[in-house]
């Protein structure tokens, strides 16, 4: 990538909710944006941490031990192996940083599961 990228603009341009799009790479991690609305569903990533940064709106990340409320500009790292459920009561734009090996719906395949090829815009 040889030009600057606006994560917020890239997320706002997405048409489909809960369908991450890769906007960059950092070593063995992808930088992804997504547009969220509603409830994603409980899942975990056994071997990878997952960073959520709210670009616009609010995000609630439900955990089995409680919940974390994120406002614009705030971030939270979900530790590997932690079951979590992202919830956006209103439209929310986020930046995710995940290892390239991370399956965004964890080990569960749902209607929201997107392959890496789809997230890269190749499919």
Coordinates of C-alpha atoms in Angstrom, one line a residue, residues 72-123:
X72 CA -15.7 6.7 19.8
X73 CA -11.9 6.7 20.1
X74 CA -11.8 4.0 22.8
X75 CA -10.3 0.5 22.3
X76 CA -10.5 -2.8 24.1
X77 CA -8.4 -6.0 23.6
X78 CA -10.4 -9.2 24.0
X79 CA -7.8 -11.7 25.3
X80 CA -7.5 -15.0 23.4
X81 CA -9.9 -17.7 24.6
X82 CA -12.4 -15.2 25.9
X83 CA -16.0 -15.7 24.8
X84 CA -17.4 -12.4 23.7
X85 CA -20.4 -10.9 21.9
X86 CA -20.1 -7.5 20.2
X87 CA -23.4 -5.5 20.2
X88 CA -24.1 -2.1 18.5
X89 CA -27.4 -0.6 19.4
X90 CA -26.9 2.0 16.6
X91 CA -24.6 1.9 13.6
X92 CA -21.0 1.8 14.7
X93 CA -17.7 1.9 12.7
X94 CA -14.7 0.0 14.1
X95 CA -11.1 -0.8 13.3
X96 CA -10.0 -4.4 14.2
X97 CA -6.4 -5.6 14.5
X98 CA -6.2 -9.4 14.3
X99 CA -3.6 -11.9 13.4
X100 CA -3.9 -13.2 9.9
X101 CA -4.9 -16.6 11.3
X102 CA -7.9 -15.2 13.2
X103 CA -11.3 -16.5 12.0
X104 CA -13.7 -13.6 12.7
X105 CA -16.5 -15.8 13.9
X106 CA -14.1 -18.0 15.8
X107 CA -14.6 -21.8 15.4
X108 CA -18.3 -21.3 14.6
X109 CA -19.6 -20.9 11.1
X110 CA -22.6 -18.6 10.9
X111 CA -24.4 -16.5 8.3
X112 CA -21.9 -13.8 9.2
X113 CA -18.8 -15.8 8.6
X114 CA -16.6 -14.2 5.9
X115 CA -13.5 -15.9 4.4
X116 CA -10.2 -14.1 4.3
X117 CA -10.7 -13.8 0.5
X118 CA -14.0 -12.0 1.1
X119 CA -12.4 -9.7 3.7
X120 CA -9.6 -8.9 1.3
X121 CA -12.2 -8.1 -1.4
X122 CA -11.0 -10.9 -3.6
X123 CA -14.2 -12.9 -3.5

